[in-house]
Coordinates of C-alpha atoms in Angstrom, one line a residue:
X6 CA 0.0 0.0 0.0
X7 CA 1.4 3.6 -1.0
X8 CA 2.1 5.9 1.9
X9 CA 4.1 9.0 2.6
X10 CA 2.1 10.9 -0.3
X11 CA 0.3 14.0 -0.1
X12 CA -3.7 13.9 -0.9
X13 CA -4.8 14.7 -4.0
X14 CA -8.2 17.0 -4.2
X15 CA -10.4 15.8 -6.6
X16 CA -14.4 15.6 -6.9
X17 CA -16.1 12.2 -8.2
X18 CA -19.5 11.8 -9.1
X19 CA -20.4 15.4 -10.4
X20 CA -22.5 13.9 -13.1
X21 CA -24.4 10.2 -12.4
X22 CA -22.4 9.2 -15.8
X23 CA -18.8 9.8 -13.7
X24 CA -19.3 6.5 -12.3
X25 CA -20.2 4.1 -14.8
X26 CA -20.2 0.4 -13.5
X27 CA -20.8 -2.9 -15.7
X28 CA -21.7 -6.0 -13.9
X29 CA -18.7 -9.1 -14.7
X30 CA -20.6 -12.2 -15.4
X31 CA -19.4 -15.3 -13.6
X32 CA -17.8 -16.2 -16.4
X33 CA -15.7 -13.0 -16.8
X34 CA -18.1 -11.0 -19.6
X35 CA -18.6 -7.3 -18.7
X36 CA -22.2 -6.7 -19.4
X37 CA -22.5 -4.4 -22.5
X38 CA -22.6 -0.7 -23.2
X39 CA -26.0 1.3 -22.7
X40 CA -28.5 1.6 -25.4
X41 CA -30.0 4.9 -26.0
X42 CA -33.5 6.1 -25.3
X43 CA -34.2 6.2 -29.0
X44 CA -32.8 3.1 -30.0
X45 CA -35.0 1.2 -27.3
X46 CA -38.2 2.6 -28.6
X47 CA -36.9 1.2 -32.8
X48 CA -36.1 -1.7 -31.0
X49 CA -40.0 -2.5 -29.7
X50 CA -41.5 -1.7 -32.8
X51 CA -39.7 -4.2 -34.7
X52 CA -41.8 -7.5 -35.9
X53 CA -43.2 -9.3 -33.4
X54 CA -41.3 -12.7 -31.7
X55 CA -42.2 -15.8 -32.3
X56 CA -43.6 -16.2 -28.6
X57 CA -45.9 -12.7 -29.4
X58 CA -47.0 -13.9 -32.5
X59 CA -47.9 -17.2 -31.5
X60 CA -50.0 -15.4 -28.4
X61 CA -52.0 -12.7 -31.1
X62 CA -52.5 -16.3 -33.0
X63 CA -54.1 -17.6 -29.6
X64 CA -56.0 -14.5 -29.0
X65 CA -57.8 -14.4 -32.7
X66 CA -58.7 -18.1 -32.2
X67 CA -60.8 -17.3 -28.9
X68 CA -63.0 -15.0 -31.1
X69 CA -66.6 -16.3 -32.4
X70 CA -66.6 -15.9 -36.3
X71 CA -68.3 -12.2 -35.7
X72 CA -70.2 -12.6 -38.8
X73 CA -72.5 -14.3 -37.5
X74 CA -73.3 -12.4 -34.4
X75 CA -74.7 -8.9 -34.9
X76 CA -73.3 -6.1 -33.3
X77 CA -75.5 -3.8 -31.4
X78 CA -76.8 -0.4 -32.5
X79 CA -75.1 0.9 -29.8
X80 CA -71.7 -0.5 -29.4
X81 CA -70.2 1.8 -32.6
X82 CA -67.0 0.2 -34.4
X83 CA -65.3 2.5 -32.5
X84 CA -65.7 0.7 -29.6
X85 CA -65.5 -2.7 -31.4
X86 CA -61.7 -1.9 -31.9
X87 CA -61.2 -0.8 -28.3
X88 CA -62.7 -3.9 -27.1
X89 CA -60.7 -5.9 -29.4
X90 CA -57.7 -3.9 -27.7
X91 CA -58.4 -5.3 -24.2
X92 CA -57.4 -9.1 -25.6
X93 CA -54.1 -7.6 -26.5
X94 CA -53.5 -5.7 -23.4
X95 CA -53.5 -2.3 -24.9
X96 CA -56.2 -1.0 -22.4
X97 CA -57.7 -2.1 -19.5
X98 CA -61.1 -1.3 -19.4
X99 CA -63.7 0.4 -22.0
X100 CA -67.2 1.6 -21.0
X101 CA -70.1 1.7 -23.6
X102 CA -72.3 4.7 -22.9
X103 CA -76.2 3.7 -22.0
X104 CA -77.2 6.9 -20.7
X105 CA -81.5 6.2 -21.4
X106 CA -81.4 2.8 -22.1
X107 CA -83.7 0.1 -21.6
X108 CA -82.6 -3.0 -19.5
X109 CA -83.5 -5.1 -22.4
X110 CA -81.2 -3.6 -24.7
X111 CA -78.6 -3.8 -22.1
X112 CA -78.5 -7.4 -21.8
X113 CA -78.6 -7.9 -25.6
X114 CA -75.1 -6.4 -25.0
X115 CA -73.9 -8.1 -22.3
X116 CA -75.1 -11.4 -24.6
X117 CA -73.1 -10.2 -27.3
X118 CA -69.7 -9.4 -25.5
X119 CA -70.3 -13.2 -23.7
X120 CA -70.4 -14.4 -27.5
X121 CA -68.3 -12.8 -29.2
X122 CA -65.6 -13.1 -27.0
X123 CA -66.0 -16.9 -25.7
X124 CA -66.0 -15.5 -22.0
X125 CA -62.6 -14.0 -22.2
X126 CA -64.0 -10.9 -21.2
X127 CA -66.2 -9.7 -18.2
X128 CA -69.1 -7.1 -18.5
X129 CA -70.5 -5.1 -15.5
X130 CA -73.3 -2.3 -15.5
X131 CA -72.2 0.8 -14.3
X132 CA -73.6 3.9 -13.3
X133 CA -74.8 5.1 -17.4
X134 CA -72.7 2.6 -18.9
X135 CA -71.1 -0.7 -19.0
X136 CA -68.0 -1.5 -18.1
X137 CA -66.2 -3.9 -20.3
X138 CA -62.5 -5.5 -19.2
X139 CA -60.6 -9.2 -18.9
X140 CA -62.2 -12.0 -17.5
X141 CA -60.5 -13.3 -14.5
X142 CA -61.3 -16.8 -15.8
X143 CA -58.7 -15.4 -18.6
X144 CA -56.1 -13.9 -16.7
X145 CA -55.6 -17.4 -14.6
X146 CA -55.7 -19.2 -17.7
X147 CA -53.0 -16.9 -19.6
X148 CA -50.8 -17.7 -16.2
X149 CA -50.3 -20.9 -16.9
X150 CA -47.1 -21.4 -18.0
X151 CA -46.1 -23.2 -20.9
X152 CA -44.2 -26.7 -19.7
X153 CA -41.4 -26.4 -22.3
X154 CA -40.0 -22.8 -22.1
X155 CA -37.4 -21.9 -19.4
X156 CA -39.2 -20.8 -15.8
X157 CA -36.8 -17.7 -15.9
X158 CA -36.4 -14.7 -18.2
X159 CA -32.8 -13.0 -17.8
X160 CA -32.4 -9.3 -18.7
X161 CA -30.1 -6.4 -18.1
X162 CA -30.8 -3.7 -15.9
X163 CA -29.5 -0.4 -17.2
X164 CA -30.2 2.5 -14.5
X165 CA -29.3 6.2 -13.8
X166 CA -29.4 8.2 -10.4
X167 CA -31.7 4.9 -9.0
X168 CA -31.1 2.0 -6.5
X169 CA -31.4 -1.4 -7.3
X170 CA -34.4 -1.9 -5.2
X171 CA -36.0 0.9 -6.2
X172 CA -35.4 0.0 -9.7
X173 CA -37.2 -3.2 -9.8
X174 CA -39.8 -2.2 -7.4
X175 CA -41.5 0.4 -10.4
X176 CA -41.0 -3.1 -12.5
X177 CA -42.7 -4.8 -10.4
X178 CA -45.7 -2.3 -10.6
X179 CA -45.8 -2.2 -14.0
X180 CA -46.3 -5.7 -13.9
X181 CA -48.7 -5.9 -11.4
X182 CA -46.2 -8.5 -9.7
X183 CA -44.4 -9.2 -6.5
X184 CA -40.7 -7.9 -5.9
X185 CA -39.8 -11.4 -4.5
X186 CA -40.5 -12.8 -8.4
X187 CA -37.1 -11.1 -9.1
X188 CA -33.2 -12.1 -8.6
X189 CA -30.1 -10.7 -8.9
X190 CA -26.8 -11.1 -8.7
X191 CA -25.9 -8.2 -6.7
X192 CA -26.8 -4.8 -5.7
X193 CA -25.2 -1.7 -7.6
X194 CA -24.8 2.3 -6.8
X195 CA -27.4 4.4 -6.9
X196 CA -25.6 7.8 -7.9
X197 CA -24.2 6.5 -10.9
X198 CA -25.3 4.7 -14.2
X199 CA -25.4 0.8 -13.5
X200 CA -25.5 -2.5 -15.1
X201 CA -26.3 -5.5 -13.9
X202 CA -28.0 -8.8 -14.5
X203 CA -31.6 -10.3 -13.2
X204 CA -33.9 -12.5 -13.5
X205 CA -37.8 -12.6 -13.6
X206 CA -39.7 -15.8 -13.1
X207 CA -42.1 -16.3 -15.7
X208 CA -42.3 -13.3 -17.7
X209 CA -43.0 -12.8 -21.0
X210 CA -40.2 -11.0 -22.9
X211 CA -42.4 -8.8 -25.1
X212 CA -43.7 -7.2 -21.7
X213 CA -40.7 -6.3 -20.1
X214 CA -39.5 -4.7 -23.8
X215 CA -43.1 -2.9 -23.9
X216 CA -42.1 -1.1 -20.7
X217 CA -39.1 1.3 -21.4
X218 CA -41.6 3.1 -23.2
X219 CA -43.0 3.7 -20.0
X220 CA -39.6 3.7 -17.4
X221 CA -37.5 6.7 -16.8
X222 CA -33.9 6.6 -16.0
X223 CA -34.5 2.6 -16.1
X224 CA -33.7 0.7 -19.5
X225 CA -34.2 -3.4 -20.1
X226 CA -32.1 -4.8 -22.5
X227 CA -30.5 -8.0 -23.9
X228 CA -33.7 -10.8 -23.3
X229 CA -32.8 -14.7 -22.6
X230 CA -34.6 -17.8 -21.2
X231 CA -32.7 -19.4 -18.5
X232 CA -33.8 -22.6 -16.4
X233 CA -32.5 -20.7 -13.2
X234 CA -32.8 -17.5 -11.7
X235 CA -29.7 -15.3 -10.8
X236 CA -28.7 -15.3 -7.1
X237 CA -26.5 -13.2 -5.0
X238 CA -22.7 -13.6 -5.2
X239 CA -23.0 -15.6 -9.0
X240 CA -20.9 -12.9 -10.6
X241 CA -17.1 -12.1 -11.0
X242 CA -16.9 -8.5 -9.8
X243 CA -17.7 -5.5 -11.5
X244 CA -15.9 -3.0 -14.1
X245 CA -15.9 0.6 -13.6
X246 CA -15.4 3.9 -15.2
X247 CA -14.6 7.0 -13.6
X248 CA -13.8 10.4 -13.7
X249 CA -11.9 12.3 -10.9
X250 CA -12.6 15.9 -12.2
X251 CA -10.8 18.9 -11.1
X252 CA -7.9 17.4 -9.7
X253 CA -5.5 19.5 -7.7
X254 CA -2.6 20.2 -7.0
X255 CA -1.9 18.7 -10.7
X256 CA 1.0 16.8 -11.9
X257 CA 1.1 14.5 -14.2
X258 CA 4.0 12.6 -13.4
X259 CA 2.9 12.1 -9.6
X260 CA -0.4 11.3 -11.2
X261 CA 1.0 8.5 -13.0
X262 CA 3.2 7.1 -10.3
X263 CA 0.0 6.9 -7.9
X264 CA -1.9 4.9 -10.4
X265 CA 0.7 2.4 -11.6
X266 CA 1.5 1.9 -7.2
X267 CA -2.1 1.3 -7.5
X268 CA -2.0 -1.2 -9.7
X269 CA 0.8 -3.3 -8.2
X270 CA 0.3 -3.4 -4.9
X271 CA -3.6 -3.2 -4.5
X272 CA -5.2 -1.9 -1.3
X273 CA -6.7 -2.9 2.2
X274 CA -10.1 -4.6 1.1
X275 CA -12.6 -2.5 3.5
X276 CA -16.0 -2.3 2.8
X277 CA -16.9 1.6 1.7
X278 CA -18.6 3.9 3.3
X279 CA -21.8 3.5 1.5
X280 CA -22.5 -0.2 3.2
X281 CA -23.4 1.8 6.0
X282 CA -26.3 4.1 4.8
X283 CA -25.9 7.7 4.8
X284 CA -25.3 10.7 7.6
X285 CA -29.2 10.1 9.2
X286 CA -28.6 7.3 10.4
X287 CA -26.3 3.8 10.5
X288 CA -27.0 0.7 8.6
X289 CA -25.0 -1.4 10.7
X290 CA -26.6 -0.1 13.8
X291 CA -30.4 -1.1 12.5
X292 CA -28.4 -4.6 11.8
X293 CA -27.7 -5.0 15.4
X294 CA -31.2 -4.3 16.3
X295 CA -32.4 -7.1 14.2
X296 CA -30.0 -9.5 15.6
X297 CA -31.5 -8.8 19.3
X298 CA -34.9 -8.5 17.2
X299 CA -35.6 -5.2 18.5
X300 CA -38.0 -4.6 15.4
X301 CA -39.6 -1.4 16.6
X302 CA -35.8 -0.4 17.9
X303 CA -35.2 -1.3 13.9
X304 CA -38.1 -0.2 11.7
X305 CA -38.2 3.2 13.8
X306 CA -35.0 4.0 13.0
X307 CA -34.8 3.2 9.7
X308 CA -38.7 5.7 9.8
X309 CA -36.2 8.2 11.2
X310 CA -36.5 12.6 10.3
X311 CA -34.1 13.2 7.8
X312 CA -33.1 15.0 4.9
X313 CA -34.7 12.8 2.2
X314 CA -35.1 13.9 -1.5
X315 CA -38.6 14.2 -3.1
X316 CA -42.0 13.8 -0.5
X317 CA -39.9 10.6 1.8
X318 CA -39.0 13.8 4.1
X319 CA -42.6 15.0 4.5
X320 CA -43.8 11.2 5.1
X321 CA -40.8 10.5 7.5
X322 CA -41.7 14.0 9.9
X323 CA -45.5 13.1 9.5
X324 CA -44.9 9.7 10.8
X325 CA -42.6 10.7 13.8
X326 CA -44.9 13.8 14.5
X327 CA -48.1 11.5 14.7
X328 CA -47.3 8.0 14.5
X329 CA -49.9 7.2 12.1
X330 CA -48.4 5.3 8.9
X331 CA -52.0 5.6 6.7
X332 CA -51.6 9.5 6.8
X333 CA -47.9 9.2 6.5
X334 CA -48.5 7.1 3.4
X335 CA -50.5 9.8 1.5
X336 CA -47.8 11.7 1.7
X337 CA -45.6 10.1 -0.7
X338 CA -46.1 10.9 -4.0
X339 CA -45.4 8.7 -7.3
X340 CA -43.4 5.6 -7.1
X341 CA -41.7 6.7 -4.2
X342 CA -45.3 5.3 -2.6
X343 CA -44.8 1.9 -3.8
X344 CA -41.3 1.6 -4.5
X345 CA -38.8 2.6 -1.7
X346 CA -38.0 1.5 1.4
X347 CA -39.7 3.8 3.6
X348 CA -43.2 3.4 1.3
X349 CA -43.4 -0.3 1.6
X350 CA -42.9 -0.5 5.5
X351 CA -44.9 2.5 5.9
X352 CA -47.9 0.6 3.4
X353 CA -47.2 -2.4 5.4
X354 CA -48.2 -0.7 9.3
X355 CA -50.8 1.5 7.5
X356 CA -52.9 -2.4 8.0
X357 CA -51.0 -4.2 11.0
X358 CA -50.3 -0.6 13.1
X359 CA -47.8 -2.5 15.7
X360 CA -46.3 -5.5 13.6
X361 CA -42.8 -4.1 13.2
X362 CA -41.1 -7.7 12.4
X363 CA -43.9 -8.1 9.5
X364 CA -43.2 -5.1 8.2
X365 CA -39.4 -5.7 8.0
X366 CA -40.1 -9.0 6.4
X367 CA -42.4 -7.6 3.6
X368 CA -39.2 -6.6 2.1
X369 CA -37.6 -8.6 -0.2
X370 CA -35.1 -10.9 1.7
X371 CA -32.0 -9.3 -0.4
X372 CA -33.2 -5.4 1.2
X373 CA -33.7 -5.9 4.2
X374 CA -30.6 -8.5 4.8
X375 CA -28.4 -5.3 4.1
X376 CA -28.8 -4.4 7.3
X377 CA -27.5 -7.4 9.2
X378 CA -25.0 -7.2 6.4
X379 CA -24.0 -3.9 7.0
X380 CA -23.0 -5.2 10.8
X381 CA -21.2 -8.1 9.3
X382 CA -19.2 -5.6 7.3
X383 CA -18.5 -3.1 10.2
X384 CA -17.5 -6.4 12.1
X385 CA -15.0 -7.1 10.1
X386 CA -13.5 -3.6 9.1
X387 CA -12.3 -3.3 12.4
X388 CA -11.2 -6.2 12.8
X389 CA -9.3 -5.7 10.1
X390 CA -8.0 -2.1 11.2
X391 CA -6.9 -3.8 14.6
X392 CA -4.8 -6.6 12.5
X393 CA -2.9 -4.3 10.6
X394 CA -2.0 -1.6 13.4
X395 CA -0.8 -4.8 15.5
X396 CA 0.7 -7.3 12.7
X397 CA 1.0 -5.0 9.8
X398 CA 0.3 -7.6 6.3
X399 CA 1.7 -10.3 7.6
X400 CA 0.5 -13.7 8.1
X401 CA 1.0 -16.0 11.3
X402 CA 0.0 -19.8 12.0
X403 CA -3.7 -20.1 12.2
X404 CA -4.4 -17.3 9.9
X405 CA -6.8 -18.9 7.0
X406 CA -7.2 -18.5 2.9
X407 CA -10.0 -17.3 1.0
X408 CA -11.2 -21.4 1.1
X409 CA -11.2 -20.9 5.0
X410 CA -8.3 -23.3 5.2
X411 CA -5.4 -22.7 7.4
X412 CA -2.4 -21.3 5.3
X413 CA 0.6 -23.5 4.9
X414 CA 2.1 -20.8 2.1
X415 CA 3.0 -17.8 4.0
X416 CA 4.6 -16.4 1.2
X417 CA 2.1 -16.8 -1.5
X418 CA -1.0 -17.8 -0.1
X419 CA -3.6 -14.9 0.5
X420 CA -5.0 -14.4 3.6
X421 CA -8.9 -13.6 4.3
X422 CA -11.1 -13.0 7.1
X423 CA -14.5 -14.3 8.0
X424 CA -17.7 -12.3 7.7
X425 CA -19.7 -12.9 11.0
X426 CA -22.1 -15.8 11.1
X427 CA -23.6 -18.5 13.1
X428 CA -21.2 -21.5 11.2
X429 CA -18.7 -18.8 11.2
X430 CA -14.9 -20.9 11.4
X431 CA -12.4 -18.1 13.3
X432 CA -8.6 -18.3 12.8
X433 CA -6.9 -20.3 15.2
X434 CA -4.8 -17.2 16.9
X435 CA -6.0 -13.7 18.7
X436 CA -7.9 -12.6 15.8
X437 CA -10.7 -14.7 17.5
X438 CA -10.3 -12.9 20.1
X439 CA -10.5 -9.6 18.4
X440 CA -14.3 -10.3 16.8
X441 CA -15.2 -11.7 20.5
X442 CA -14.7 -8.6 22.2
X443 CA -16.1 -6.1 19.1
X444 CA -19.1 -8.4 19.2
X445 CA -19.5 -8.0 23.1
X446 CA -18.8 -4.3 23.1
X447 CA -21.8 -4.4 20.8
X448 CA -23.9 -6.9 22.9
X449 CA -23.9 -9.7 19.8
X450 CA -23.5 -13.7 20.0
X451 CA -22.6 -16.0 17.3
X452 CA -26.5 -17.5 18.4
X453 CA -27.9 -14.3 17.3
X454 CA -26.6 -14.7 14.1
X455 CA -27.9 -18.7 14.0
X456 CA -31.2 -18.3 14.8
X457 CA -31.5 -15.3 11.3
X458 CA -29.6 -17.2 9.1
X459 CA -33.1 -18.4 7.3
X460 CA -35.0 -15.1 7.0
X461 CA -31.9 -12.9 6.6
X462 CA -30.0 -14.3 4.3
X463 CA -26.9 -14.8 6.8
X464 CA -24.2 -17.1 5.5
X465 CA -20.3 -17.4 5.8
X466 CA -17.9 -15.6 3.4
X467 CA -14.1 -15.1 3.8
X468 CA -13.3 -12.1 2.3
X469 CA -9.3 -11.4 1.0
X470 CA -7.2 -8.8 3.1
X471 CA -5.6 -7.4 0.2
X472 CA -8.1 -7.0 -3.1
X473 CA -6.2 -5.9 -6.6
X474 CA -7.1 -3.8 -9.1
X475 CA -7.6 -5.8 -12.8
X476 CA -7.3 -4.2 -16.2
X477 CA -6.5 -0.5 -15.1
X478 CA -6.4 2.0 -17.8
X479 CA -6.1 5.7 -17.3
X480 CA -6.1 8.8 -19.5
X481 CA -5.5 12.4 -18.3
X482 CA -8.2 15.1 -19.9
X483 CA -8.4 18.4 -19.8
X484 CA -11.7 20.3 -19.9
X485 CA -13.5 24.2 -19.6
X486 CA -16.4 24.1 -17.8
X487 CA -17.4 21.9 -14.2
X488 CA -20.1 19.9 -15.3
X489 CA -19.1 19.2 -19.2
X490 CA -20.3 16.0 -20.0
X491 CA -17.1 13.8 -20.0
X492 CA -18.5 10.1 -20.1
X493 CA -21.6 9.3 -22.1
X494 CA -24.6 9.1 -20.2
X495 CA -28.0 6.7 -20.7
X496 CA -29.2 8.3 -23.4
X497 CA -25.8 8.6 -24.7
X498 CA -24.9 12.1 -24.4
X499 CA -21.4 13.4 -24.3
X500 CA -19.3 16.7 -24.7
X501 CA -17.0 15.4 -27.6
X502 CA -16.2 18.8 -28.3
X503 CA -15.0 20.2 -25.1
X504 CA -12.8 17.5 -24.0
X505 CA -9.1 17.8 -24.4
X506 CA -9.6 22.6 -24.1
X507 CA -9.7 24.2 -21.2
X508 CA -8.4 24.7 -17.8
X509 CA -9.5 21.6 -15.8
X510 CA -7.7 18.6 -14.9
X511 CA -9.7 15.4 -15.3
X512 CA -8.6 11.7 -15.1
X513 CA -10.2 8.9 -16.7
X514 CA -9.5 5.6 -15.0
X515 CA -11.2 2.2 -15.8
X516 CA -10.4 -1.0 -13.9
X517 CA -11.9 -4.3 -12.6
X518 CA -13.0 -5.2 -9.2
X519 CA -13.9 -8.4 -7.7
X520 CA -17.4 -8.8 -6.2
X521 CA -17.5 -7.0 -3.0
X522 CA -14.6 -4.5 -3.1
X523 CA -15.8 -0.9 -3.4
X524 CA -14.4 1.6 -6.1
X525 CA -14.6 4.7 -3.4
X526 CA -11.4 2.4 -1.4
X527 CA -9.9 1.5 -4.6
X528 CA -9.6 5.2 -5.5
X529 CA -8.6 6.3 -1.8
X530 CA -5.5 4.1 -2.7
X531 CA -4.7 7.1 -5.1
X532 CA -5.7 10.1 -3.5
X533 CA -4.7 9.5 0.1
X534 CA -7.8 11.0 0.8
X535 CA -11.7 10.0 1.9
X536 CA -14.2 9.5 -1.3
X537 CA -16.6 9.1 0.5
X538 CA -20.1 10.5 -0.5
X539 CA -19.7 12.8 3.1
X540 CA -16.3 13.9 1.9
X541 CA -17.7 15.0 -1.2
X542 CA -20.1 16.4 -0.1
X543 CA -18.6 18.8 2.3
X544 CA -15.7 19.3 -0.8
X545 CA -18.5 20.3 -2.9
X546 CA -20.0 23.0 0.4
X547 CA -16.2 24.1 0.8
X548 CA -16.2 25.6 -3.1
X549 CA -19.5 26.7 -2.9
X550 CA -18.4 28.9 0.1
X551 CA -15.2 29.9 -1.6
X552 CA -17.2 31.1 -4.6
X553 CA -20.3 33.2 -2.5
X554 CA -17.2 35.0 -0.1
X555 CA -15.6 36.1 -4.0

């Protein structure tokens, strides 16, 4: 690890499209670029697939040969094409107007959307109408899945300025489906533009392609059929692309010495800053409530005031201020009612008022096992601070590998430690000791840890001391203005122009990181300084100071 240099001021993640960051398949292939907005859209209006066509074929079979059943005088054709539409699930519901009509003439209607449509449709009167929309005999038969096609559709997620729950929760509405229906292989950043694998059991393709006519921020791309859905940890790491912009004091050849240290010697393998939520309130701290299962302790803290983007603050004071979730609810506006965090455990105790453990567990098992994760990962940061202030990198007898076997090869072997759990096998020296007495500061037990495993998604992981850099490439820009557009973004945008003029220094760096190392450590490796979003945040206050006092 570098030491002795100076730190070098620099801002990341002035634009979402500074951080850029590709899922690596498990079998080493970075997921592909992002498509544009435009090219999406072409893309659904090409010919239909085989599996659409063969539905529309299904659909047109269900009809009653229409020339023999007259249509009524006053269902125009109009209204013929809408209804028509409903089969193909480009409306939901039409209403024929029978403002002054005659019950007998009603029913000759009703009869003729029975007929006509074989009972794939339902028809209800209405206040001066009736109401025409899918049978739900139909939408259980259209369930049933086909016994030769793959249970599981895979797709890319492409997403900008949006977290990975969030994300699929607006799918998930969409689709008028559960979040649990989904899988992925791991969870990405939220202030950058991300890629990453998931799957969707039993999905048809067209429908997820339909929707990024409808998503914002969000595209789906690249469509398979797979026999198994993807599960956390079955990937190989993830690539990144990032732009340190206005990096001072500039020199190039320090620059490049920093970045080719970087590259051979690799850095301490910490978990970042953002495993552990942001400045309102601790991640890992929620995680040790769970373990006692203190879930009011847990799911109050998590409800805590704060200063959340869009109506979450309003919702968040509203529910601390009066403690009812139903009015709290109503607060949030758009899919931040249905699709974050706060919305889903606030919907949940808007019906059970004191079940704080249910609410918890109506989050998708990958969510809400951040938490306990997040203690896991605090666990063993310090753990890892106290071995290299005592022992520096080296390794002793009873240290283990990354296979959680006792190292033999002191030289060459490479030495990991255990994440927390309640199979969890320690090394056989002090380091036992050490996550003993962090755990008992903290009032933890190995049993606490047991008796989750199930419901939160707790299992054993030896994570490497050391974690390397693959693949680094760098280039040095130059640019005028703060916010030129130096990397494209989603919908492919990018200040070709104004790259390589003007007075800021910029550097491009693209590397390779295994699954579980953070970028924000990787790159404090270079700057000898904290990337974290709280650093940046007060770098970003600190030159907004210095340009009001001008």
């Amino acid at each position: 690890m570098s030491c002795g240099r100076d730190e070098l001021k620099c801002t990341i993640k002035k634009l979402y499209s500074d951080f850029i960051v590709n899922e690596i398949t498990s079998d080493g292939t970075v997921l592909g670029k992002f498509t544009p907005y435009f090219l999406i859209i072409d893309y659904i209006c090409l010919p239909c697939t085989t599996e659409t066509i063969i539905e529309s074929k299904e659909i047109e079979n269900s009809l009653t040969d229409i020339s023999v059943i007259s249509t009524p005088e006053a269902v125009t054709q109009e209204l013929v094409s809408k209804i028509d539409g409903l089969l193909k699930d480009e409306i939901s519901v039409v209403e024929i107007p029978t403002e002054g009509m005659d019950k007998q003439k009603r029913t000759i209607i009703h009869d003729w959307i029975r007929n006509r449509y074989n009972g794939l449709l339902d028809s209800q009167t209405v206040t001066s109408a009736i109401r025409v929309l899918i049978s739900n005999k139909r939408t259980r038969k259209r369930r049933t899945w086909p016994v030769d096609r793959p249970d599981y559709v895979h797709f890319t997620l492409c997403k900008e300025n949006k977290d990975t729950h969030y994300a699929l929760s607006v799918i998930s509405k969409f689709l008028g489906i559960k979040n649990t229906s989904f899988g992925i292989c791991g969870t990405k950043d939220r202030r950058a533009l991300t890629t990453q694998r998931v799957s969707l059991y039993r999905c048809e393709i067209q429908r997820l392609r339909e929707l990024n006519a409808k998503l914002r921020g969000i595209r789906l791309t690249d469509f398979t059929s797979n026999s198994k859905p993807c599960k956390l940890g079955d990937l190989w790491g993830n690539r990144f692309k990032i732009i340190l912009r206005d990096v001072h004091p500039f020199s190039e050849t320090d620059l490049v010495d920093r970045i080719e240290d970087f590259k051979s010697n690799g850095f301490i393998n910490y978990f970042g800053t953002q495993r552990f939520g942001s400045c309102a309130f601790n991640t890992a701290e929620i995680g040790i409530a769970i373990l006692k299962k203190e879930w009011e302790v847990a799911l109050k803290t998590i409800l805590k005031p704060r200063n959340a983007h869009g109506s979450i603050r309003e919702a968040l004071d509203e529910w601390n201020k009066s403690g009812n979730a139903s009015t709290a609810l109503k607060k949030l506006t758009g899919s931040q009612a249905y699709a974050t965090i706060e919305g889903q455990l606030l919907s949940s105790l808007s019906r059970n008022k004191c079940d704080y453990h249910g609410a918890l567990l109506k989050l998708t098992r990958n969510t809400r096992s951040l938490y306990v994760h997040a203690y896991q990962s605090l666990l063993w940061n310090k753990v890892v601070t106290r071995w290299v202030k005592n022992r520096g990198f080296r390794a002793v007898a009873g240290d283990l590998n990354v296979q959680g076997q006792k190292i033999s090869d002191f030289q060459n072997e490479e030495v990991a430690l255990p994440l927390i759990s309640g199979s969890v096998e320690f090394p056989d020296n002090e380091v036992r000791d050490w996550y003993k007495e962090i755990m008992a500061e903290d009032g933890v037990t190995i049993a606490m840890f047991k008796a989750l495993e199930k419901e939160w998604a707790i299992g054993t992981v030896m994570r490497p001391l050391i974690a390397k850099a693959q693949d680094v490439k760098y280039k040095i820009l130059t640019y005028p203005e703060a916010r030129t557009k130096l990397q494209a973004d989603l919908e492919g945008d990018i200040d070709s122009g104004n790259i390589g003029v003007g007075d800021f220094h910029a550097v491009a760096l693209e590397f390779s990181l295994p699954s579980g190392s953070y970028a924000t450590i990787a790159l404090r490796e270079i700057t000898r300084c904290d990337m974290s979003k709280l650093a940046q945040m007060s770098v970003a206050q600190n030159e907004k100071d210095l340009t009001e006092s001008v």
